[in-house]
Tab-separated table of C-alpha atoms in Angstrom:
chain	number	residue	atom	x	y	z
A	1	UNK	CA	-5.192	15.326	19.325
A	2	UNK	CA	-9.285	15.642	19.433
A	3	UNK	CA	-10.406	17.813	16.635
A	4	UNK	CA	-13.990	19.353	17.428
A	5	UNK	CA	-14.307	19.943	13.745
A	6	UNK	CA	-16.332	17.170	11.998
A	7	UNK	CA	-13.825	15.114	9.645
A	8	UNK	CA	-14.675	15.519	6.069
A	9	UNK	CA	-14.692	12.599	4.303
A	10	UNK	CA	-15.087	11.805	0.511
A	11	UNK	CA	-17.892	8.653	0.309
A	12	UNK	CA	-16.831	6.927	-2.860
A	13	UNK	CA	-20.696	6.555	-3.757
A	14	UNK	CA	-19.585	5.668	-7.583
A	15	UNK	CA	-22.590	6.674	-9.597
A	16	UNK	CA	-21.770	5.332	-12.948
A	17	UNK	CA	-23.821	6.825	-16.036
A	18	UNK	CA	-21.321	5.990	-18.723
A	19	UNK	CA	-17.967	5.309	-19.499
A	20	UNK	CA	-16.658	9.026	-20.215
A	21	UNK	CA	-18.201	10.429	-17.039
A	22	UNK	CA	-18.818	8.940	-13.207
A	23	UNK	CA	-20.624	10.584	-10.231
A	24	UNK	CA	-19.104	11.269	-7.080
A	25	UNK	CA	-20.316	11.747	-3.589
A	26	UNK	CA	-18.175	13.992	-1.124
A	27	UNK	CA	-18.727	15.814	1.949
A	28	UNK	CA	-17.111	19.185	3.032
A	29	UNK	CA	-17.268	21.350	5.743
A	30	UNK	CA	-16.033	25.170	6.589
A	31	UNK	CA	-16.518	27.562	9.024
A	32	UNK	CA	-18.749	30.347	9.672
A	33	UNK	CA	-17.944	33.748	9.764
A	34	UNK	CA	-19.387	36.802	10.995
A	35	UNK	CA	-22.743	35.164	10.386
A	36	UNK	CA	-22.011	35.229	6.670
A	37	UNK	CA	-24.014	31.512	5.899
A	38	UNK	CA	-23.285	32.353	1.994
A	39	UNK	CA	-19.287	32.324	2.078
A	40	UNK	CA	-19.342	29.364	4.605
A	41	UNK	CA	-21.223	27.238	1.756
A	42	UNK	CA	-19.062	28.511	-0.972
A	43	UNK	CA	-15.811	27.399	1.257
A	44	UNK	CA	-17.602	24.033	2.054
A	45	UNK	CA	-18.668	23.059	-1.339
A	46	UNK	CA	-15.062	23.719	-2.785
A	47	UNK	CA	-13.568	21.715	-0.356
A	48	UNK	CA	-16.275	18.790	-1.072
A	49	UNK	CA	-15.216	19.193	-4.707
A	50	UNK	CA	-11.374	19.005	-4.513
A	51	UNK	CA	-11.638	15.850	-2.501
A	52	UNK	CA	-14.654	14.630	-5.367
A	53	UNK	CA	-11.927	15.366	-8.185
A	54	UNK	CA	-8.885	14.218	-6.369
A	55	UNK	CA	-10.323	10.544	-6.017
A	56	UNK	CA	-11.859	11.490	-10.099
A	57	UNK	CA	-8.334	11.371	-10.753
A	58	UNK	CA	-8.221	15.323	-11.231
A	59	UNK	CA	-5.257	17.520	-10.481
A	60	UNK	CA	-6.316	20.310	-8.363
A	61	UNK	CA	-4.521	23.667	-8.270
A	62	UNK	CA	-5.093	25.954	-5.644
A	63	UNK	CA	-5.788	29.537	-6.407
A	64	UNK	CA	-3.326	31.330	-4.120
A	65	UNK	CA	-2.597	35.084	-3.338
A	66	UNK	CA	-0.085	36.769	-1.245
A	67	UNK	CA	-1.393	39.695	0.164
A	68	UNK	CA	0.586	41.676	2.505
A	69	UNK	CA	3.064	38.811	3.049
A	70	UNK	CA	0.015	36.349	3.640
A	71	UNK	CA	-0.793	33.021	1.650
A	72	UNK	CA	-4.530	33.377	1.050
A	73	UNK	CA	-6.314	29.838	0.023
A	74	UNK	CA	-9.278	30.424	-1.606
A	75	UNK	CA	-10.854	28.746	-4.696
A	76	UNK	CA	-10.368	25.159	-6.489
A	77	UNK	CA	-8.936	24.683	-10.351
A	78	UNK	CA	-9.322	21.316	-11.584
A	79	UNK	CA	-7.404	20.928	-14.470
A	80	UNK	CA	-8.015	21.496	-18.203
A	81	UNK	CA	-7.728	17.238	-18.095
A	82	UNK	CA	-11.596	16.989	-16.465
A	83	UNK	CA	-14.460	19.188	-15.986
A	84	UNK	CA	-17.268	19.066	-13.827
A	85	UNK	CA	-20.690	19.233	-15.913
A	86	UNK	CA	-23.340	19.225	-12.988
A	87	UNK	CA	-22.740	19.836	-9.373
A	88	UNK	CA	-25.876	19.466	-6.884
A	89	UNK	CA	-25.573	20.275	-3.606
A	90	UNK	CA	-27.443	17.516	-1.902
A	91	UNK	CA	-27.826	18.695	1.807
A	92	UNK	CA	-26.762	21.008	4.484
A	93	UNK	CA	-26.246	21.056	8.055
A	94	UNK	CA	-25.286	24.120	10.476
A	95	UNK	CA	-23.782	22.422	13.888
A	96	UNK	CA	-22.454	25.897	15.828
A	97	UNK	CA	-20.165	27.501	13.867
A	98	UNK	CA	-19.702	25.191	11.097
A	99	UNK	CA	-21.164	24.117	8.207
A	100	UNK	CA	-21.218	20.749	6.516
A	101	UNK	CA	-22.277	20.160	2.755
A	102	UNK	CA	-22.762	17.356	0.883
A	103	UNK	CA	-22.336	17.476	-2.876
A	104	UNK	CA	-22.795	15.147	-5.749
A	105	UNK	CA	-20.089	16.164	-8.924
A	106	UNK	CA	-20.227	14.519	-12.797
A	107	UNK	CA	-16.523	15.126	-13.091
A	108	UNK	CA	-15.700	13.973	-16.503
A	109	UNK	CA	-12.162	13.461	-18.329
A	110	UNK	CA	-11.237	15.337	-21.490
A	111	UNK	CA	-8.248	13.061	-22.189
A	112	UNK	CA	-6.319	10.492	-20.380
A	113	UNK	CA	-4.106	11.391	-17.894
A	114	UNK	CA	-0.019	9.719	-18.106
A	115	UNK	CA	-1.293	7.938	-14.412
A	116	UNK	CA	-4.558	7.241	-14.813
A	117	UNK	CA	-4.016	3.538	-14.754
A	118	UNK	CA	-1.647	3.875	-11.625
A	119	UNK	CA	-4.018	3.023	-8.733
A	120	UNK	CA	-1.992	2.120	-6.104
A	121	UNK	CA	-1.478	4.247	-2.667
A	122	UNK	CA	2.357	5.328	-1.835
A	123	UNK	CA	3.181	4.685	1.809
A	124	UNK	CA	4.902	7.643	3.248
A	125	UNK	CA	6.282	8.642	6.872
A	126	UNK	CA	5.616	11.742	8.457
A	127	UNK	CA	8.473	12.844	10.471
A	128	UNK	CA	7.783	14.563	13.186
A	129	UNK	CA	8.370	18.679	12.450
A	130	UNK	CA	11.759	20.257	14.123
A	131	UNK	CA	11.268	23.623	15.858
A	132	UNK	CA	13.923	25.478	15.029
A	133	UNK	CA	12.469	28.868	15.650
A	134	UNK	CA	12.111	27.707	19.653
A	135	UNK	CA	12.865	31.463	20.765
A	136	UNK	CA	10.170	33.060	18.906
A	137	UNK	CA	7.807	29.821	20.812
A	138	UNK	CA	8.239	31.805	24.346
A	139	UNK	CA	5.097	34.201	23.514
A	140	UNK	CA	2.322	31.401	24.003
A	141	UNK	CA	4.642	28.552	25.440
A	142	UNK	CA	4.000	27.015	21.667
A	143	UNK	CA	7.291	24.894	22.088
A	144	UNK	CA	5.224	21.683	21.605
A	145	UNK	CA	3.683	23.152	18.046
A	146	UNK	CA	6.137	20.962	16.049
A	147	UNK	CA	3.903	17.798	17.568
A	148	UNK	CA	0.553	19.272	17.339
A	149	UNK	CA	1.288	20.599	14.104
A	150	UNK	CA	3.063	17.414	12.813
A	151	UNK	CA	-0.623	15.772	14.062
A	152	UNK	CA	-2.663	18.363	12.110
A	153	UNK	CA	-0.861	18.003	8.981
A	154	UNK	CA	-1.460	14.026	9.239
A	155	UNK	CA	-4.996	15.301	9.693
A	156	UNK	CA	-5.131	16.699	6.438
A	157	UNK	CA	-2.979	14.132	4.786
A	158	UNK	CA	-5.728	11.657	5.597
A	159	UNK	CA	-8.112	13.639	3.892
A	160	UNK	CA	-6.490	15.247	0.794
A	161	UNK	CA	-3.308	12.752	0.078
A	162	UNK	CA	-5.392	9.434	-1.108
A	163	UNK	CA	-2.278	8.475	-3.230
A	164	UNK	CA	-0.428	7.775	-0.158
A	165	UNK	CA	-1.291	5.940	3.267
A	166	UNK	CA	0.538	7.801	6.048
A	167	UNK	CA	2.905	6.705	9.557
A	168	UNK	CA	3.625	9.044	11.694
A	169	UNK	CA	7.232	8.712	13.058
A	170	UNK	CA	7.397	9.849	17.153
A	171	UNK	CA	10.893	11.530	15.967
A	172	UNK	CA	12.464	14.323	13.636
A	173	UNK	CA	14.352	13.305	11.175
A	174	UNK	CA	16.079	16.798	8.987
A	175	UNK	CA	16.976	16.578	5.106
A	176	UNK	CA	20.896	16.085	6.756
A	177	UNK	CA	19.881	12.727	8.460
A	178	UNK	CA	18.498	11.613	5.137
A	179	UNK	CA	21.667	9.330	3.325
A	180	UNK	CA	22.496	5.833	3.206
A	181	UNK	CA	22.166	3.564	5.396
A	182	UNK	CA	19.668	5.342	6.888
A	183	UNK	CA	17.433	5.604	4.260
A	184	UNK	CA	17.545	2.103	3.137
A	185	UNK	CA	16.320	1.013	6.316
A	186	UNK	CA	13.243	3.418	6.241
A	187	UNK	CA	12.384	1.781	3.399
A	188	UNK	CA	12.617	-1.767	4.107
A	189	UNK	CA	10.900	-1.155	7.109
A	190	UNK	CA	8.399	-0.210	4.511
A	191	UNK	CA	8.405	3.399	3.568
A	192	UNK	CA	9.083	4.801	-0.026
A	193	UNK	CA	8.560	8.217	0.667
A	194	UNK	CA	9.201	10.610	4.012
A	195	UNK	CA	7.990	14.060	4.454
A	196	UNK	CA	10.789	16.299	7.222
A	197	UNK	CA	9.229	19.977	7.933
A	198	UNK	CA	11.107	22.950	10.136
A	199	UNK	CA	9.436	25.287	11.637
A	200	UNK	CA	11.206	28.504	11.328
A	201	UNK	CA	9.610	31.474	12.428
A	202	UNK	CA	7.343	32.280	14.913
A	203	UNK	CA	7.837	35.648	15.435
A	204	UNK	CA	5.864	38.396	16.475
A	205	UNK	CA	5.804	41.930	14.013
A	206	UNK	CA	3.708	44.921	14.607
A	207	UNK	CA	1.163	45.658	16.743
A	208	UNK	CA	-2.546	45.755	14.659
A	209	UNK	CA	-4.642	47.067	17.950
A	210	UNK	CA	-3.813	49.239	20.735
A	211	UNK	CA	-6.232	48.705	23.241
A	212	UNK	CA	-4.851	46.977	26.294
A	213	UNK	CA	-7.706	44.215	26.839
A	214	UNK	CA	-7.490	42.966	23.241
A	215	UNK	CA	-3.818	43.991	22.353
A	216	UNK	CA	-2.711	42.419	19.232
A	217	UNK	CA	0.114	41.875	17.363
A	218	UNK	CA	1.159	40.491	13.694
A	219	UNK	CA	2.770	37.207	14.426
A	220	UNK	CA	4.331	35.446	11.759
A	221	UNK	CA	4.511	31.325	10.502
A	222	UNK	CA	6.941	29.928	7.953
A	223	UNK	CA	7.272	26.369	7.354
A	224	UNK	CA	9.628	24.593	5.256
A	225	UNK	CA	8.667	21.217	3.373
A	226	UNK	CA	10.649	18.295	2.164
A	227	UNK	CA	9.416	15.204	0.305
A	228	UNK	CA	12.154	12.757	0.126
A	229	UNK	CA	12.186	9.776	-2.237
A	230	UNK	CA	13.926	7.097	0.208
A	231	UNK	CA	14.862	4.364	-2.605
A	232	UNK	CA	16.568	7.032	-5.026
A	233	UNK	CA	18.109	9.073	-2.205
A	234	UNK	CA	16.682	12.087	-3.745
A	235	UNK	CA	14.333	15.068	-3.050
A	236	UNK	CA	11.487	15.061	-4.418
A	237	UNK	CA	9.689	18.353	-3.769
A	238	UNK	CA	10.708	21.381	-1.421
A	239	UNK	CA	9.021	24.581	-0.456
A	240	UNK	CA	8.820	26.568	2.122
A	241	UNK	CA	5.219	27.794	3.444
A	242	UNK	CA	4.414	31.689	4.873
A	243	UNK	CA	1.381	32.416	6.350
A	244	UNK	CA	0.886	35.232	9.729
A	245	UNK	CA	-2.184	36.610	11.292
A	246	UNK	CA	-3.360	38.302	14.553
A	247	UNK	CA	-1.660	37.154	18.009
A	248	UNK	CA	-2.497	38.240	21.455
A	249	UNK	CA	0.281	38.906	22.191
A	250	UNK	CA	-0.141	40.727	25.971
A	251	UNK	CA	-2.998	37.575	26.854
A	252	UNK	CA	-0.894	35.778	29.553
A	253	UNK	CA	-3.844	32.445	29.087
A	254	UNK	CA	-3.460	32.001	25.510
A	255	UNK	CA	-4.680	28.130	24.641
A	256	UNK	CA	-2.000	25.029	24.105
A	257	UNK	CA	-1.060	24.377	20.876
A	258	UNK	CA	-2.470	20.894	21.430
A	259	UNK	CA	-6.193	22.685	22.197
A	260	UNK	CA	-8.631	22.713	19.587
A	261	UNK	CA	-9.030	26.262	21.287
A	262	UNK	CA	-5.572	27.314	19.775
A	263	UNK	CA	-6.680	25.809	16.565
A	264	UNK	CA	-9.740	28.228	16.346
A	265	UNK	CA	-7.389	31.244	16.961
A	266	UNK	CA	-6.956	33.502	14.064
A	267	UNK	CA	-3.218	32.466	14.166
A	268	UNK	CA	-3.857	28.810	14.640
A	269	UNK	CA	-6.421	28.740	11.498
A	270	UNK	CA	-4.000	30.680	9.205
A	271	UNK	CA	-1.640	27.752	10.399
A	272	UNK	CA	-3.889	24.946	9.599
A	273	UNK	CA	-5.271	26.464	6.320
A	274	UNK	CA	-1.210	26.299	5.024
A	275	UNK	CA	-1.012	22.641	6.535
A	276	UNK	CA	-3.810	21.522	4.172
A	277	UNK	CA	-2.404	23.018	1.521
A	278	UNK	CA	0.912	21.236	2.312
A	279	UNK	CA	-1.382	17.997	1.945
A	280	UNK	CA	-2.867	18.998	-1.390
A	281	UNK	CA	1.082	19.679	-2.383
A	282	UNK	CA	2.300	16.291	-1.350
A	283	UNK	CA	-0.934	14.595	-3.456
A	284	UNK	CA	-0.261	16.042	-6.498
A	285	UNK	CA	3.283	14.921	-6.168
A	286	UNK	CA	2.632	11.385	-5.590
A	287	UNK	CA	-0.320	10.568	-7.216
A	288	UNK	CA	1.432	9.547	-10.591
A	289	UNK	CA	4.905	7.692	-8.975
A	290	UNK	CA	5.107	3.846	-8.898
A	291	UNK	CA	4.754	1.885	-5.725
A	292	UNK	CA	7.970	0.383	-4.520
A	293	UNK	CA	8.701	-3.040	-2.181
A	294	UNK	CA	10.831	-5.370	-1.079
A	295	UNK	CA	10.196	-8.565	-1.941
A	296	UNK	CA	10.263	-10.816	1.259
A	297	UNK	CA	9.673	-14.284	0.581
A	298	UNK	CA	10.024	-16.221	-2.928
A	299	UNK	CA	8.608	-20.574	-2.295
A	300	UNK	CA	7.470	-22.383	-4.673
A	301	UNK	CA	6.997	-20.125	-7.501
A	302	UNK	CA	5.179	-17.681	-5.413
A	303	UNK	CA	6.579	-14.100	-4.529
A	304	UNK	CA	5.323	-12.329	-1.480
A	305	UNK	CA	5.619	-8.798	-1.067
A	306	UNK	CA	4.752	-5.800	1.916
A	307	UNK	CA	2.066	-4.425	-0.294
A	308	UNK	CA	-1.589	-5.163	0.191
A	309	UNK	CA	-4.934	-3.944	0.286
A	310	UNK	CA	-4.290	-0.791	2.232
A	311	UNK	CA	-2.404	-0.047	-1.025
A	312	UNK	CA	-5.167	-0.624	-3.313
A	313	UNK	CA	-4.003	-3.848	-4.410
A	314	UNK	CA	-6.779	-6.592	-5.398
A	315	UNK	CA	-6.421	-10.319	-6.528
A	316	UNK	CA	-6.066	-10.791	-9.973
A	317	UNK	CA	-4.053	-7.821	-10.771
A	318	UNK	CA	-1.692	-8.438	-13.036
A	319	UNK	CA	1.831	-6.338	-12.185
A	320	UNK	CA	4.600	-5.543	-14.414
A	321	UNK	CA	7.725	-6.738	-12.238
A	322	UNK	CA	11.497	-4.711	-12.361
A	323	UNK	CA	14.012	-6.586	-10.588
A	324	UNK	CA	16.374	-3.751	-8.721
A	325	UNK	CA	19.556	-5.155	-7.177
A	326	UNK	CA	21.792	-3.363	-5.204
A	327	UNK	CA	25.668	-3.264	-6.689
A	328	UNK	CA	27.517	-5.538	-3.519
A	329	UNK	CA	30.505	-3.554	-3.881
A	330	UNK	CA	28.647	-0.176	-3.526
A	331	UNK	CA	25.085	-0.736	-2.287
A	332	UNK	CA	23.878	2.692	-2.927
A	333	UNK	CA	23.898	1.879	-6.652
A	334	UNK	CA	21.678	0.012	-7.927
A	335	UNK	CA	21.376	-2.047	-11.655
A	336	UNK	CA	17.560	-2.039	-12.604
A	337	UNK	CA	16.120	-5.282	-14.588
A	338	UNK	CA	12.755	-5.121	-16.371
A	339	UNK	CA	11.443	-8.513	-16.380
A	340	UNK	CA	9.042	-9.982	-19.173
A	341	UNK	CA	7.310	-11.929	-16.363
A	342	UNK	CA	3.947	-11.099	-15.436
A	343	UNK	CA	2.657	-11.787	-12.196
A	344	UNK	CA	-0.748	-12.379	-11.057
A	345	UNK	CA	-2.247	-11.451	-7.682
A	346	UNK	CA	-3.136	-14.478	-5.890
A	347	UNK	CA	-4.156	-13.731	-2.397
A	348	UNK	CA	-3.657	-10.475	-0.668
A	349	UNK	CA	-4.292	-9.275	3.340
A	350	UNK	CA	-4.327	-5.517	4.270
A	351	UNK	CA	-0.488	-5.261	3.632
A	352	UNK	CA	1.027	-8.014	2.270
A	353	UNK	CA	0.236	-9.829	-0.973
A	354	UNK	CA	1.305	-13.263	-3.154
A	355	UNK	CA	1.507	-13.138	-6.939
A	356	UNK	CA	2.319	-15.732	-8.650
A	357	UNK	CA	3.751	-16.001	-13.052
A	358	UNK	CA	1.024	-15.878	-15.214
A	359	UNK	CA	2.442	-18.153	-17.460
A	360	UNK	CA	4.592	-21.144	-16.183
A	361	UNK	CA	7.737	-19.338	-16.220
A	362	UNK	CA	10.598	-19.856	-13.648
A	363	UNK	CA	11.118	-17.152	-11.660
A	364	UNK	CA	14.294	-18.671	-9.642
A	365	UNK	CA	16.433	-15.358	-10.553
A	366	UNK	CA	14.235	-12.902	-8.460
A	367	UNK	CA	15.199	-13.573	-4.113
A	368	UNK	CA	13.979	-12.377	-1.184
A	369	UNK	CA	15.498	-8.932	-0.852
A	370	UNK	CA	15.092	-8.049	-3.908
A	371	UNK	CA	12.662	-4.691	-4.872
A	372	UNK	CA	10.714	-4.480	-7.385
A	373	UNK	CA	8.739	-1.983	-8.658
A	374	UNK	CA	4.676	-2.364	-9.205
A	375	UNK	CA	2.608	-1.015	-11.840
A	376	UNK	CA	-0.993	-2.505	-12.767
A	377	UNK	CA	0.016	-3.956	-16.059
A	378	UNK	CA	-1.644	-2.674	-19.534
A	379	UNK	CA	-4.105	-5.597	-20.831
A	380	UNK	CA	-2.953	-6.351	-24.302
């Protein structure tokens, strides 16, 4: 799906000053309301500085209110763990209706977070979102929402989920899908993680205007979320998402859900405002879990694994290694092995990488097929 909205990105511009604090570089964007230039820049610069803090290594908590029954997403908290000293809002530019900032940030730790060393990027799948609410999708013909939204939460998963680079599966897969076999082959077909969503309600309430050209009616959006660790077998995170707004409900040309016109809708923003806050869920989630792989190749000393520099990985990182084998007589068990052997990073494409020991140990006990989990080791 084309999105007419300008993709915010964060520009890791690193502007070092000292060791305790950095400078970062983001852009963000909102949109105007009702002429009102003043809320559109607060909107914009708080969503420049939660993707500045996320890639600072902040957590970011989301100042939510339900009001009526509605999720409202508002401010920004970054946690008690940084603070931002100086904030400058560099530039602005006004292109129609929205409204793009650019911001610089001196976010600076107050004390070291448990993951602060953990740099690598989680790949997750996106499943693609069931519809089970497909009666309530007659008003507006939205019975391909589960797609467009599936695409618009990717959307925002690009842009506020850097611990975790994203495929989108063409397919739903539901929690009840999610056992062995099944899982084990997501993940050596290299996922660790999978996010499954249900839409399930789309239904219409009260009317909130009477007059027959602009009839409207409360329509309503719930969403639930899983996050599903594939290697344990176990759920991660659930929650289920509420958001409604105004519907049109007597307009016989409402837009597609694929449109960006449906997008701009009162109903389709509420929509997309919970989506990104889905993303900012599923960050904060992963952005402190290990990276998991199989290994796939073990010659002459060297061990080649699926992870690479689409994962953050760089030669010469040194990796703790835990050897995880699979019990033969009941494979969804599985008999974890920390191993004293570091490896070193010896050449690494965009996903797939060779370490080698750093000392000249013998490393004839780890196979292909095993998994092994990665952490950038601690230097002595």
């Amino acid at each position: 799906m084309k999105h007419n909205a300008i993709l915010s990105s964060l520009v890791l511009a690193f502007f070092a000053s000292s060791s305790s604090a950095a400078w970062y570089e983001a852009t963000g964007e909102a949109r105007i309301k009702h002429d009102n230039l003043a809320q559109a820049r607060h909107y914009a610069v708080n969503d420049a500085l939660s993707r500045a803090a996320l890639f600072a290594g902040a957590e970011i908590k989301s100042s939510q209110q339900v009001l009526n029954g509605v999720l409202e997403h508002d401010l920004i908290e970054i946690s008690s763990q940084h603070q931002v000293s100086e904030l400058q809002l560099m530039s602005e530019k006004q292109q129609g209706n929205r409204l793009t900032v650019v911001i610089r940030a001196n976010i600076q730790p107050q004390k070291v977070s448990a993951c602060t060393t953990e740099q690598y990027i989680k790949p997750l799948l996106l499943s693609r979102m069931q519809l089970s609410a497909r009666e309530d999708a007659i008003y507006g013909q939205l019975f391909s929402l589960d797609k467009d939204a599936t695409t618009q939460l990717n959307y925002h998963l690009q842009a506020k989920a850097p611990a975790a680079t994203t495929s989108v599966l063409d397919y739903s897969t539901g929690l009840s899908d999610l056992s062995y076999p099944y899982t084990d082959q997501l993940f050596r077909q290299g996922g660790q993680y999978i996010v499954t969503a249900t839409i399930k309600d789309l239904s219409l309430g009260e009317e909130t205007h009477r007059f027959w050209q602009t009839a409207t009616k409360q329509r309503f959006f719930a969403l639930n979320v899983v996050l599903y660790d594939l290697f344990e077998q176990s759920i991660v995170f659930q929650q289920e998402y509420r958001t409604d707004s105004t519907w049109p409900y007597k307009d016989k040309n409402t837009p597609a859900a694929h449109s960006a016109a449906f997008w701009q809708l009162p109903y389709g923003q509420k929509i997309d405002q919970l989506l990104e806050i889905v993303a900012e869920d599923i960050q904060q989630e992963l952005q402190c879990k290990p990276v998991l792989t199989n290994i796939t190749q073990v010659t002459n000393n060297q061990v080649w694994f699926n992870i690479g520099k689409k994962h953050g990985l760089e030669v010469g990182d040194k990796l703790q290694l835990i050897q995880v084998k699979r019990d033969p007589g009941q494979p969804e068990l599985k008999r974890l092995h920390l191993s004293d052997i570091t490896l070193v990073v010896r050449q690494v494409s965009q996903q797939q990488a060779m370490a080698e020991p750093a000392t000249a140990a013998l490393i004839q006990h780890i196979q292909a097929a095993d998994i092994v989990s990665i952490h950038r080791k601690e230097e002595d």
